[in-house]
Structure formats: C-alpha cells, structure tokens
Coordinates of C-alpha atoms (C1' of nucleotides) in Angstrom, one line a residue:
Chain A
X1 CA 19.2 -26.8 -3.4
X2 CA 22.1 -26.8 -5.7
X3 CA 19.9 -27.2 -8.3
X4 CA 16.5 -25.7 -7.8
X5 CA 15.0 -27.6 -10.2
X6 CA 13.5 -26.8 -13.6
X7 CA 10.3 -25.9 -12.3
X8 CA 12.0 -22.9 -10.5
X9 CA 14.1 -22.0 -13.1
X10 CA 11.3 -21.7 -15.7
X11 CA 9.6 -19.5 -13.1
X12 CA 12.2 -16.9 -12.8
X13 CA 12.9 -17.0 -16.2
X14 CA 9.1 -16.4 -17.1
X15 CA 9.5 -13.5 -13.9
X16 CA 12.6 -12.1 -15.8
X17 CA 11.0 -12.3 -19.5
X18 CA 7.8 -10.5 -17.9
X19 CA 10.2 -7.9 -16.3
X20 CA 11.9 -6.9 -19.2
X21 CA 9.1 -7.5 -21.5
X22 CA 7.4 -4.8 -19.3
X23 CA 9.9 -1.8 -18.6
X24 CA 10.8 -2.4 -22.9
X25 CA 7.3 -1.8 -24.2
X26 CA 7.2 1.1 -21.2
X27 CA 10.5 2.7 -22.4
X28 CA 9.0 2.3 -26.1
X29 CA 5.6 3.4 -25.8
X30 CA 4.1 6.0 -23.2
X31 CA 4.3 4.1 -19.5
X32 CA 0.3 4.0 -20.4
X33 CA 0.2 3.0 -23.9
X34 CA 0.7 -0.8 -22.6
X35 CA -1.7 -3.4 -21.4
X36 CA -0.9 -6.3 -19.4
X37 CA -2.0 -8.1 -22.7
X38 CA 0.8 -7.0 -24.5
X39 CA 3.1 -7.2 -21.6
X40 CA 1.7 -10.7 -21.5
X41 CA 2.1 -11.0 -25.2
X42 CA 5.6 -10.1 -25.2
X43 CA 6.5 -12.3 -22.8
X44 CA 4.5 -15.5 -24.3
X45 CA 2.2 -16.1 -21.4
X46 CA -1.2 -15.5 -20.9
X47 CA -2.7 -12.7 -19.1
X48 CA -3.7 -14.3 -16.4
X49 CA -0.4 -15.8 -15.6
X50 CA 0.8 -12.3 -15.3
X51 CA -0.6 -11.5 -12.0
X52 CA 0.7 -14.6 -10.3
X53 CA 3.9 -13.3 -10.4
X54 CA 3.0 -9.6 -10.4
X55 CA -0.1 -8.0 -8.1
X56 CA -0.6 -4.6 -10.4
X57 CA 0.8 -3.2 -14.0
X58 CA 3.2 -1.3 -12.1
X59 CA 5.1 -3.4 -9.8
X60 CA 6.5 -5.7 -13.2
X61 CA 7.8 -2.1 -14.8
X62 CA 9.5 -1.4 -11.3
X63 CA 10.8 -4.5 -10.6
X64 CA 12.9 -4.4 -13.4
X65 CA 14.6 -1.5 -11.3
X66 CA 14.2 -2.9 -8.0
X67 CA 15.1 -6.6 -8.9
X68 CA 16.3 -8.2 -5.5
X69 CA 17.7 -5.0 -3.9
X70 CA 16.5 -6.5 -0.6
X71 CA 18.8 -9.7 -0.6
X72 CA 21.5 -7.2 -1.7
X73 CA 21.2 -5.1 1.0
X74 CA 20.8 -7.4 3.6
X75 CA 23.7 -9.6 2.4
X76 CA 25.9 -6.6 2.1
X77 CA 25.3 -5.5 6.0
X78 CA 26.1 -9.0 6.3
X79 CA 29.3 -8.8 5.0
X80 CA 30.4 -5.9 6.7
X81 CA 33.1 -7.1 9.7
X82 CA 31.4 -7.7 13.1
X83 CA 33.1 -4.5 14.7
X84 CA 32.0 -1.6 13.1
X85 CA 28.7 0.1 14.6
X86 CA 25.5 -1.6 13.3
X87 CA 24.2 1.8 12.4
X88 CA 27.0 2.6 10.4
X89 CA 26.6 -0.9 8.8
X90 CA 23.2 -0.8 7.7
X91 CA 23.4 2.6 6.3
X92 CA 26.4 2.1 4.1
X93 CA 25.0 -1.1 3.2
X94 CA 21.7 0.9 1.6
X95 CA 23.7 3.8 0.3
X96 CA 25.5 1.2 -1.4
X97 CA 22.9 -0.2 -2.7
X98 CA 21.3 2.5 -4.1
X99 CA 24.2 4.2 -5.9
X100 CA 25.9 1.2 -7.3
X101 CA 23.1 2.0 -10.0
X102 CA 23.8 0.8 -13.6
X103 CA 23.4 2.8 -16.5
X104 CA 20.0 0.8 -18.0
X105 CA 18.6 1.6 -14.1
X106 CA 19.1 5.1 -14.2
X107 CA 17.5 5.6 -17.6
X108 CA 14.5 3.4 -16.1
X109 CA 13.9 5.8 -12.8
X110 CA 13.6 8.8 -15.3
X111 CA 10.7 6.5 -16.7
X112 CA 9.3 6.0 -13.5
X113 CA 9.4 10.0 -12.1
X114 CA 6.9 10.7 -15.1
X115 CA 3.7 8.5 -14.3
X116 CA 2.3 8.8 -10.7
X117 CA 1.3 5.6 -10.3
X118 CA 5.0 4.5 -11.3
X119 CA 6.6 6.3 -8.5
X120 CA 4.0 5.0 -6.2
X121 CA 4.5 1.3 -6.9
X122 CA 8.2 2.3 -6.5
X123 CA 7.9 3.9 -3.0
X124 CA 5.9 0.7 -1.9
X125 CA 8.7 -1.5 -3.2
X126 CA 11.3 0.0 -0.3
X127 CA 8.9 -1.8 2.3
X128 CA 10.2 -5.2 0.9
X129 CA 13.6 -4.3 2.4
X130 CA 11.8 -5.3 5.9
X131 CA 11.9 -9.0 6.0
X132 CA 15.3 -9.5 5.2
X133 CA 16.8 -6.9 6.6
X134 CA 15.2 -7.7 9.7
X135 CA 16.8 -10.9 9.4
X136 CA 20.5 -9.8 9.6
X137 CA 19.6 -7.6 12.0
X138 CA 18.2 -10.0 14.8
X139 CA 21.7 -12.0 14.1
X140 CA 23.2 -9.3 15.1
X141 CA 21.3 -8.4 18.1
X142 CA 20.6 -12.3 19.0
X143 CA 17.5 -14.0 19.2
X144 CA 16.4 -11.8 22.5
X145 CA 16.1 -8.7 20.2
X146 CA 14.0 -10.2 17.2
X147 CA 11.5 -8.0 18.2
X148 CA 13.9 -5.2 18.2
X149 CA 15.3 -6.1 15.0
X150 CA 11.8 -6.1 13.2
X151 CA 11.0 -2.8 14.4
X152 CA 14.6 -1.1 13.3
X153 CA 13.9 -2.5 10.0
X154 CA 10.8 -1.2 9.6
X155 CA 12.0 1.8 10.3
X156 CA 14.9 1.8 8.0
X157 CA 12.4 0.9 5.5
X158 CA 10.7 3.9 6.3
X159 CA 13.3 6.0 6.6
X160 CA 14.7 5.1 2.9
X161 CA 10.9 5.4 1.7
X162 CA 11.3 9.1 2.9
X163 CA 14.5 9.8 1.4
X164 CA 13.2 8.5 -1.8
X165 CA 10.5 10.3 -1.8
X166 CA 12.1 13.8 -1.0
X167 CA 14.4 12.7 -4.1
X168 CA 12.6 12.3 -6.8
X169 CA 10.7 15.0 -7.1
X170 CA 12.7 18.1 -8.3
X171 CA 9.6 19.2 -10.2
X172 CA 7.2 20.0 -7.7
X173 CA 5.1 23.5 -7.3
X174 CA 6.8 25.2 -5.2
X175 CA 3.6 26.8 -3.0
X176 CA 2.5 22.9 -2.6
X177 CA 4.8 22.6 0.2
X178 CA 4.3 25.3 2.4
X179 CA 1.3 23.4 4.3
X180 CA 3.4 23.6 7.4
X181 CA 7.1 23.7 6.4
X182 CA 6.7 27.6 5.7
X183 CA 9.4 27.9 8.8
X184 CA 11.9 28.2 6.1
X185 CA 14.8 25.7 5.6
X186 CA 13.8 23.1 4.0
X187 CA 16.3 20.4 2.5
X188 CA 17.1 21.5 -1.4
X189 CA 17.4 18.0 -2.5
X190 CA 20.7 16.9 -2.2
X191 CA 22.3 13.6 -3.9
X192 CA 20.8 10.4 -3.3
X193 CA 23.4 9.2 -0.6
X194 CA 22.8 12.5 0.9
X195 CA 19.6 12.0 1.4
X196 CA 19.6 8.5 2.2
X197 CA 22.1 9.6 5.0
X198 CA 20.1 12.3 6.4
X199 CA 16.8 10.6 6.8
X200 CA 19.0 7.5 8.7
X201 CA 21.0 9.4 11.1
X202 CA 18.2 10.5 13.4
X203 CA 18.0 6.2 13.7
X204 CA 21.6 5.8 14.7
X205 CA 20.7 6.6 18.6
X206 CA 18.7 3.3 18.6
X207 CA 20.7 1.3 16.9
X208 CA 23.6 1.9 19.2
X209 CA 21.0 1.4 22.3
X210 CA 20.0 -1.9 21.2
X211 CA 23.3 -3.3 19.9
X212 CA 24.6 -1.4 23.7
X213 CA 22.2 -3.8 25.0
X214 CA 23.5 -7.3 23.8
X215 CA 27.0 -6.2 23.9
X216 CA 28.0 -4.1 27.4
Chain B
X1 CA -13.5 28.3 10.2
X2 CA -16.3 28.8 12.9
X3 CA -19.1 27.9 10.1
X4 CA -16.9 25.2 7.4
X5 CA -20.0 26.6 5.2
X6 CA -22.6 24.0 3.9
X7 CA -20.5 22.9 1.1
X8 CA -18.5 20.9 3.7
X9 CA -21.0 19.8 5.9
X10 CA -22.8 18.2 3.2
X11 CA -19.2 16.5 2.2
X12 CA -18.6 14.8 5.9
X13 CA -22.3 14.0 6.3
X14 CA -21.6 12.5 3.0
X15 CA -18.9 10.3 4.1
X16 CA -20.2 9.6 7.7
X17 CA -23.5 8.0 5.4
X18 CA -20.7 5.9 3.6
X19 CA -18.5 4.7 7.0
X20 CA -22.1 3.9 9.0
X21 CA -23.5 2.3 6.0
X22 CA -20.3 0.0 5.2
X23 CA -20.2 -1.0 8.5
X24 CA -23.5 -1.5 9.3
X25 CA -24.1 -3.8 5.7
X26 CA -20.7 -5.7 6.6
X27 CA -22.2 -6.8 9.9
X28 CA -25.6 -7.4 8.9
X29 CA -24.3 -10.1 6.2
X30 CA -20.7 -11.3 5.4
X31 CA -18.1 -8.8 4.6
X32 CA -17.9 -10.1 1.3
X33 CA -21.8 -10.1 0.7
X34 CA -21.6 -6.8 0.5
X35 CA -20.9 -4.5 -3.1
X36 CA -19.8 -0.7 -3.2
X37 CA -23.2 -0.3 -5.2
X38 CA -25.0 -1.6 -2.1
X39 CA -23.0 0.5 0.2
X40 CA -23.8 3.7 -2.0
X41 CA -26.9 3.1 -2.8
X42 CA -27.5 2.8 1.5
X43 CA -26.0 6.2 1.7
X44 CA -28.2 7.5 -1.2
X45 CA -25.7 8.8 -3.7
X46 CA -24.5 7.1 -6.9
X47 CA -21.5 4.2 -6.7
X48 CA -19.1 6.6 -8.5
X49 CA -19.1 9.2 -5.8
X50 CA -18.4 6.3 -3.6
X51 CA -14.8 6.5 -4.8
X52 CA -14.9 9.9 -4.6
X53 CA -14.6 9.6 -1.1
X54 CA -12.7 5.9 -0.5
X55 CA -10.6 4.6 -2.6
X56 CA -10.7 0.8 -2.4
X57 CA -14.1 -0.6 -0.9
X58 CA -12.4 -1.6 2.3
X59 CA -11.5 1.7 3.3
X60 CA -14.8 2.9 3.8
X61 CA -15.3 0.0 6.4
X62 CA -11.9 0.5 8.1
X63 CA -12.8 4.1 8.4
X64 CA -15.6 3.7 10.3
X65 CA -13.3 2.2 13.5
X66 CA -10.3 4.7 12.3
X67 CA -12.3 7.7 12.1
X68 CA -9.8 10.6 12.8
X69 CA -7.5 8.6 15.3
X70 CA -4.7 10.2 13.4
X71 CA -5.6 13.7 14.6
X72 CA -6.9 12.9 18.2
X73 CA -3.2 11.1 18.2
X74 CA -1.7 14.5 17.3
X75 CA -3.6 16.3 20.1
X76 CA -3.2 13.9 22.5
X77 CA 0.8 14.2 21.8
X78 CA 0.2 18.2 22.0
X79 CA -1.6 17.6 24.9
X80 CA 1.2 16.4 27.3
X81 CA 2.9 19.0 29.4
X82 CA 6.6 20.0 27.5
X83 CA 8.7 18.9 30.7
X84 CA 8.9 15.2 30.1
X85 CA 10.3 13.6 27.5
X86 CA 8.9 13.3 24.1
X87 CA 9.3 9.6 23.9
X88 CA 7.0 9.2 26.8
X89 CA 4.7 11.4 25.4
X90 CA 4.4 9.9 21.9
X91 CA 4.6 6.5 23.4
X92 CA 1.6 7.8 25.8
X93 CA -0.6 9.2 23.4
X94 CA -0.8 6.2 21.3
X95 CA -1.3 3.5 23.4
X96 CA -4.5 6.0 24.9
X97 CA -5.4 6.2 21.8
X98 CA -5.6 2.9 20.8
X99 CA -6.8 1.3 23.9
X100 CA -9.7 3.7 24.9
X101 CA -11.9 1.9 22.4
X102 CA -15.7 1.9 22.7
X103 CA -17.9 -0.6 22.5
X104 CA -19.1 -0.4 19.0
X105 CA -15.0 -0.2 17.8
X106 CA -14.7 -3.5 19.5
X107 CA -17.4 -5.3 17.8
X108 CA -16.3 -4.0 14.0
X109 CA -12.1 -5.4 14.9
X110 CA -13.7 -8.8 15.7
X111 CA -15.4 -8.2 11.8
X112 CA -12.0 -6.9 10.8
X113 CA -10.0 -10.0 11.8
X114 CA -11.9 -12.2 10.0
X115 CA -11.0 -10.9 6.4
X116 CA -7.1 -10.9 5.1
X117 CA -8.6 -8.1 2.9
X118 CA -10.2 -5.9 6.0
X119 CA -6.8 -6.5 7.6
X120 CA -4.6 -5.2 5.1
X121 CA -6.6 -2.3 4.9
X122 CA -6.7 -1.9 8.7
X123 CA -2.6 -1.9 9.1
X124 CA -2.3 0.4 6.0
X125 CA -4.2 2.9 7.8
X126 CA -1.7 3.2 10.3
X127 CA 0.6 4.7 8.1
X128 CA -2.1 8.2 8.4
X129 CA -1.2 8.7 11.5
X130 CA 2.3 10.1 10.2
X131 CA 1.6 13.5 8.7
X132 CA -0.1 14.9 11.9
X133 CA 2.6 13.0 14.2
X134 CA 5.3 14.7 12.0
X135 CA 3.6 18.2 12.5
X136 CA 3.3 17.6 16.8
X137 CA 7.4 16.0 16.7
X138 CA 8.2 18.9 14.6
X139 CA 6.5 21.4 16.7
X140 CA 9.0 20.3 20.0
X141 CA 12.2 19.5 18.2
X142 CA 12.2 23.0 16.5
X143 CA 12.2 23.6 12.5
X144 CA 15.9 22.7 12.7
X145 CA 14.4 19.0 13.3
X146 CA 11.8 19.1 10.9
X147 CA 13.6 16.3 8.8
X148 CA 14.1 14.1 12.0
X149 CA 10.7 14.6 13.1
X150 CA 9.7 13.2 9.8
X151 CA 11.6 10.6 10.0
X152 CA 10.5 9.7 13.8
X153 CA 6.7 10.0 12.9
X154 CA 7.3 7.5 10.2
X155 CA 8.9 5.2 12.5
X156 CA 6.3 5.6 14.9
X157 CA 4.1 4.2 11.9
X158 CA 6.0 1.6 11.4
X159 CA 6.5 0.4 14.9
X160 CA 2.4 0.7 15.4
X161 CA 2.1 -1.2 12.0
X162 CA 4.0 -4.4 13.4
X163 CA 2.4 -4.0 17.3
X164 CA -0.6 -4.6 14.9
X165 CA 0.4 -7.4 13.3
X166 CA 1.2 -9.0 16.0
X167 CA -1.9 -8.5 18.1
X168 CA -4.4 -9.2 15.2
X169 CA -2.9 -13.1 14.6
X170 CA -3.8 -15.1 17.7
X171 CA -5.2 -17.9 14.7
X172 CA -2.1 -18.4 13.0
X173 CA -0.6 -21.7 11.8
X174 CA 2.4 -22.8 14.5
X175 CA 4.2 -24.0 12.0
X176 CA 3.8 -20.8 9.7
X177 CA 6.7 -18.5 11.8
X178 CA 9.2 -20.9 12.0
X179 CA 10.7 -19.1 9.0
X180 CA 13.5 -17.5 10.8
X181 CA 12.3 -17.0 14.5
X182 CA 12.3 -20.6 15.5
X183 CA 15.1 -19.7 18.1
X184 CA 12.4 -19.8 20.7
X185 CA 11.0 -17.0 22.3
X186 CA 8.8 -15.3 20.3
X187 CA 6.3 -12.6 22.2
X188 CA 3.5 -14.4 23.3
X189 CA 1.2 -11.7 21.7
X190 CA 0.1 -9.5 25.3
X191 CA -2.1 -7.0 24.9
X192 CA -2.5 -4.4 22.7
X193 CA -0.7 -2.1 24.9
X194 CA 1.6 -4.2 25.5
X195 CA 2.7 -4.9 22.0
X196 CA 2.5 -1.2 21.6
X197 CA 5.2 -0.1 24.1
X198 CA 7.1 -3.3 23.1
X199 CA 7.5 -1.8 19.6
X200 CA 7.8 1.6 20.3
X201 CA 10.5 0.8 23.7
X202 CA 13.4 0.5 20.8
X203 CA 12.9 3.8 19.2
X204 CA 13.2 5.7 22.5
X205 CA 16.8 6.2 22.5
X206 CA 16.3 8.3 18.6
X207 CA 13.7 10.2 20.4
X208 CA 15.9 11.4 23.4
X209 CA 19.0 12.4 21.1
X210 CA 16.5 14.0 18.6
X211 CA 15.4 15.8 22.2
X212 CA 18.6 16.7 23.4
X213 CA 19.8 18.1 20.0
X214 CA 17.3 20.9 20.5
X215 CA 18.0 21.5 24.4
X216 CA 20.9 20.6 25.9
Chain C
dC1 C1' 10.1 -45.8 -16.7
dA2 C1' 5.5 -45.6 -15.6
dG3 C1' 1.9 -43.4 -13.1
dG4 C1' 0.1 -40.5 -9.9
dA5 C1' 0.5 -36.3 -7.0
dA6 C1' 1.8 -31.5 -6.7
dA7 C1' 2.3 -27.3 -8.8
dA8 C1' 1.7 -24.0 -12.3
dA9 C1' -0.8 -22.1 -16.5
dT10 C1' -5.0 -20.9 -18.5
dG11 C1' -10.1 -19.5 -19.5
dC12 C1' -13.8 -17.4 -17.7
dG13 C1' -16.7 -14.4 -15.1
dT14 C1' -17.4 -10.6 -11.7
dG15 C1' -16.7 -6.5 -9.3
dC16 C1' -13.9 -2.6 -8.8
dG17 C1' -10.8 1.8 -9.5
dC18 C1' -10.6 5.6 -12.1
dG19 C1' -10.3 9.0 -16.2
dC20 C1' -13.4 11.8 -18.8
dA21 C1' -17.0 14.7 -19.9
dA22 C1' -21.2 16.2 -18.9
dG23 C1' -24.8 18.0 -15.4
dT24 C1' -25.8 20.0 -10.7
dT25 C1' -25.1 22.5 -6.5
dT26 C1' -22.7 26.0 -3.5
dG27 C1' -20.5 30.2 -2.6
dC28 C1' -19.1 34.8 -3.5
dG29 C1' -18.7 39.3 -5.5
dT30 C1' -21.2 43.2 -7.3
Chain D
dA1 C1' -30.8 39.6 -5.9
dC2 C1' -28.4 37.9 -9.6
dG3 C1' -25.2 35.5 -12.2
dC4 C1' -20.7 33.5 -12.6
dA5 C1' -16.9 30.5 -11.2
dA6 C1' -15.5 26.7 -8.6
dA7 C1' -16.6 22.5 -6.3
dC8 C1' -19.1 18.3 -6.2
dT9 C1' -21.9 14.6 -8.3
dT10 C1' -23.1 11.4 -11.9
dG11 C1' -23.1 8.4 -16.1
dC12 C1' -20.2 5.9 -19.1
dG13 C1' -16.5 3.1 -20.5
dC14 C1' -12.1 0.6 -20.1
dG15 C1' -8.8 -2.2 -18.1
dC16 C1' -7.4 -4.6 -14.3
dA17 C1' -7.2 -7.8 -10.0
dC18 C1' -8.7 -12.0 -8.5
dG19 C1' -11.6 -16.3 -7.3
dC20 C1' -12.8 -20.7 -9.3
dA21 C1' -12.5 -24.7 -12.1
dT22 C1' -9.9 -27.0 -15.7
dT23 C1' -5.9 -28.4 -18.2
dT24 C1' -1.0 -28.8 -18.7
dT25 C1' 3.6 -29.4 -16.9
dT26 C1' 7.0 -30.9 -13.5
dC27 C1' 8.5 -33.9 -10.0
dC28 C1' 9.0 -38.0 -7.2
dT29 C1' 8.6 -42.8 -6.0
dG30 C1' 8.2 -47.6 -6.5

DNA sequence: CAGGAAAAATGCGTGCGCGCAAGTTTGCGT
DNA sequence: ACGCAAACTTGCGCGCACGCATTTTTCCTG
C-alpha cells in the first residue's frame, strides 16, 4: 500500500487531468459550450473513458470543487480529542471544511450558482459525506451503534445539503418562496458557517443521546 | 378547488395511463423489455409528453407503488392527536404508511428488487416525502422552528432511505459488507417496520428538544 | 524475464432526457 | 357566444449514459 502501484497512479492522474480539464474549458467557455468530447479531448482520453470515472458532465466540473472533501471531513472529526461532545466535533469538522476554501474554489462555486444543473450535481455531491463519515462515527459510538452511526450521517449529510442549498441562492424571486413560509421570518442567508451551524444544531440532541448511551 | 377544472383532470388521468401502463408492460415482460415509446404509446400520447410527466423512465414505474405516499404520510402525521410526542407521531405515521401495503404494491416491490436501476429509483423517492413532512413538523413546532422542522423532515428522509436499503438486500454477497462492519453484529434485516423504527429510534431525542423548545 | 491473467481503455450501437419551436386544447373575460 | 391568452402536447434534433465486445496496458508468478 505504500506504493499503490502505477496502475493507480495513472488512474488518478487521468481523474485529475479530467477534473481540471473540465472546470478550465467550463471557466473559459459558457458551463454549456463544452462537450464531454472536448473535455475528453483535453484530457487525451477518449470519450468513453470519461464516464468510467465520471457518471454525468456535471459531476467532473464539481469535483474539481468537491475533490475528497469527504475523507477531509471525516479525518478532521477524527482528529479532534476524544473529550469534546461528538456533536460539537462533527460540526466544526464540516464548517471547517467548508470555509478553509481556497481562492481557485471560490471562483469555481460562482461558476457553479449560474447553470442549474451545476448546482444540482453539487447538492448531490454532499451525500458522499455519508460513508465515511459514518465510519468515524460508529468508532466513536462502538460497533453496537453502527446502525446509529449510519443514520446520524445521513442526516448530517442532509443537514449540510440543506444549508447549502439555502446558501447559494441569493438570487431567487422573492414571491417563489411564499408557498408556506409566508409566516414571516425566514432566515436572510447568513454566512456559510452560519448556516452550516444552524441547519446542525437541531441534530445535537441525538448526538448527545447516542454518545449518552455508550458512555453513562 | 371543489372542480380542479378539466384541464387537470385530463393531466392526472394522463399520468395514471402512464404509472398503470409502466407497470402493467414491466410485469408482462422484463423490466428492461420495456421502452418509454412502448409505455407512451400504451397510454396513447406521444413519447415526448412522456417526459413531460416523469423524468427518467423508471420513475413512471416506481410511481405506480409510490403514488402520493408522501402526502397520505403528511396527513397521517396531522392526523395524530397534539398530546403525544411528535416523535411518536412521525415515527407512527410512517411505519403505517409503509406497511399497510395492498396486494398489488406487493407484487410490483418483488419487480422492483430485481433491477439495481428500479431500486435506485425506488430509494430516491423517499427523499419526496420531505416537503410535506416539513410543512406537518413545521405546523407543531411553530414558525419559530420552521428551519428545524426542515431539517427533521430531511432526516426523517434519510433515515427511511437507509431502513430501505437495508430491507430491499436479503441477496447480497456475505463477503460484500465486510468493508467496515465486520465487527460482528450487523441487523439481521427484520421487517420492514422494524428497520423503520430502528432508523428512526436515534433521531428521537432531536425531535423531543425541537418539542420542548416550543412548549416547555 | 517471459507469459498469462486481470484490469482498464476504446469503438460501437441503442435508447433516453431535454431544449426549442411549432401546433392544439382549455379556460376566462367581455 | 366569441376570441384571446395560457397551458399542454407534439415533432425534431442533439448530446449523453451505458452495455457489450475488443484491444491495450499493467501486474504477478514461476
């Protein structure tokens, strides 16, 4: 495993050189001036090698974004000391994560809030947090709450999927979203952490219940 | 609203022609014997109207055992008296809902199971069931909680998504999960309800300080 | 280091999702 | 009753996702 082996090596570097290949000709052209054959093209590799590494168009333009922000997150709850609430772990670990943003990233999302179908594939990306961060979770917790741990995830997931969405859309009509929020307050769109924060907390409760529940 | 006018009549006639016809053709030959241009052309109307009305070709299948199950979830949650606690009633309504199956519903999971692609589409429906559940949560906790409700309907989703999972995989490769879980006990996939309220059971404690928030 | 097995890349063909620009039906006001 | 505007349907075309079979590359073992 110290070495993975040239075959692996050529395959992330054909994943990388698709990656950039793909959010480059995005950034330089309209999002939807560029075929997978030029993608392709550009990264020498045929078209139909594209979509064994990438299911739709989309997904190679946001990965360049999302990279391996999964591993990140789960390896950065990792990290944090054993004694501090899980809850609190997690959600640092994600704010973290999605506010250590480089400069190249940042010009990237305001490429992605234009198309649709970009911000779409982007939303759907959060769902990979799942797998690993129900990983560290269950070590936490102990093998007796894996199924506990699978289920927080997915909520976290969801949660951060919510958050996201309610952030990136400043420009939206403003009539669209009375269907049933009409009550009044509704959040103005705060910062990202903000709203990262927000749409964790209400989880908090049952985090503290299950990690309660190895740990009396 | 006491007439919908024929306009909209016509519509859901329209799409009940496309959910019966799916179904029935999927049956009647393999599920993957069966084109959209078959399916519309069943339902007399033209193949591009089909995805008018479902966007991938396995929704219209899927639909046909989903039907509205996100609503009759809703009312069933609106349903339950406002004295016990709202965990309860969520948990409640779902598990009716999912359980109280007829006949017919039964036959078209056993169909279902059988293709990865039916599948996929089957869990991603889940995720519908979120808007109306928001709208019910929201409804108890007060507008202050309309961000947490949102955030607890999602959950819900998610929960329901991997009860799912887990039920629909009694042929699964042994070998397969001993990814991470190979600690030991893993769920020896109960029934449905059981699954459900095993995946729901963890996000009881957000629901009850969500609760109490609103009425101490 | 040679040769064979495993894995990945590629070509090809099919069906599908969807934007666009007509044509057709429904509903509503006068 | 009539006609206009909005909603729905339809034909057309393009690009894409993906299964299958073949070729090329990588890896391991004797």
């Amino acid at each position: 495993m110290t070495t993975p082996g040239l075959r692996e090596r050529k395959k992330q570097a054909t994943r990388e050189a698709l990656r950039e290949a793909a959010l480059r000709l995005a950034v330089e052209r309209g999002p939807d001036r560029v075929r997978v054959e030029d993608i392709a093209e550009a990264a020498g590799v045929s078209p139909r090698t594209y979509n064994n590494y990438f299911a739709s168009r989309e997904q190679a333009i946001v990965s360049a974004v999302t990279a391996d922000r999964e591993e990140r997150i789960a390896a950065a709850v990792a990290a944090r000391p054993s004694g501090v609430r899980l809850a609190d772990a997690v959600t640092d670990a994600v704010v973290e994560q999605y506010t250590n943003t480089g400069e190249r990233e940042h010009k990237a999302l305001l490429l992605i809030t234009t198309q649709t179908a970009l911000r779409d594939a982007f939303l759907d990306a959060t769902a990979g947090i799942e797998p690993p961060l129900a990983a560290v979770i269950a070590e936490r917790l102990g093998d007796a709450g894996a199924h506990t741990a699978r289920v927080l995830a997915a909520s976290v997931a969801a949660a951060v999927r919510i958050a996201l969405e309610g952030w990136l859309r400043p420009t939206e009509d403003a009539d669209a979203a009375g269907s049933f929020a009409a009550g009044g307050l509704v959040v103005p769109s705060g910062s990202l952490a903000d709203q990262l924060r927000a749409a964790l907390a209400p989880l908090a409760p049952a985090f503290d219940a299950a990690e309660r529940r190895t740990q009396p």
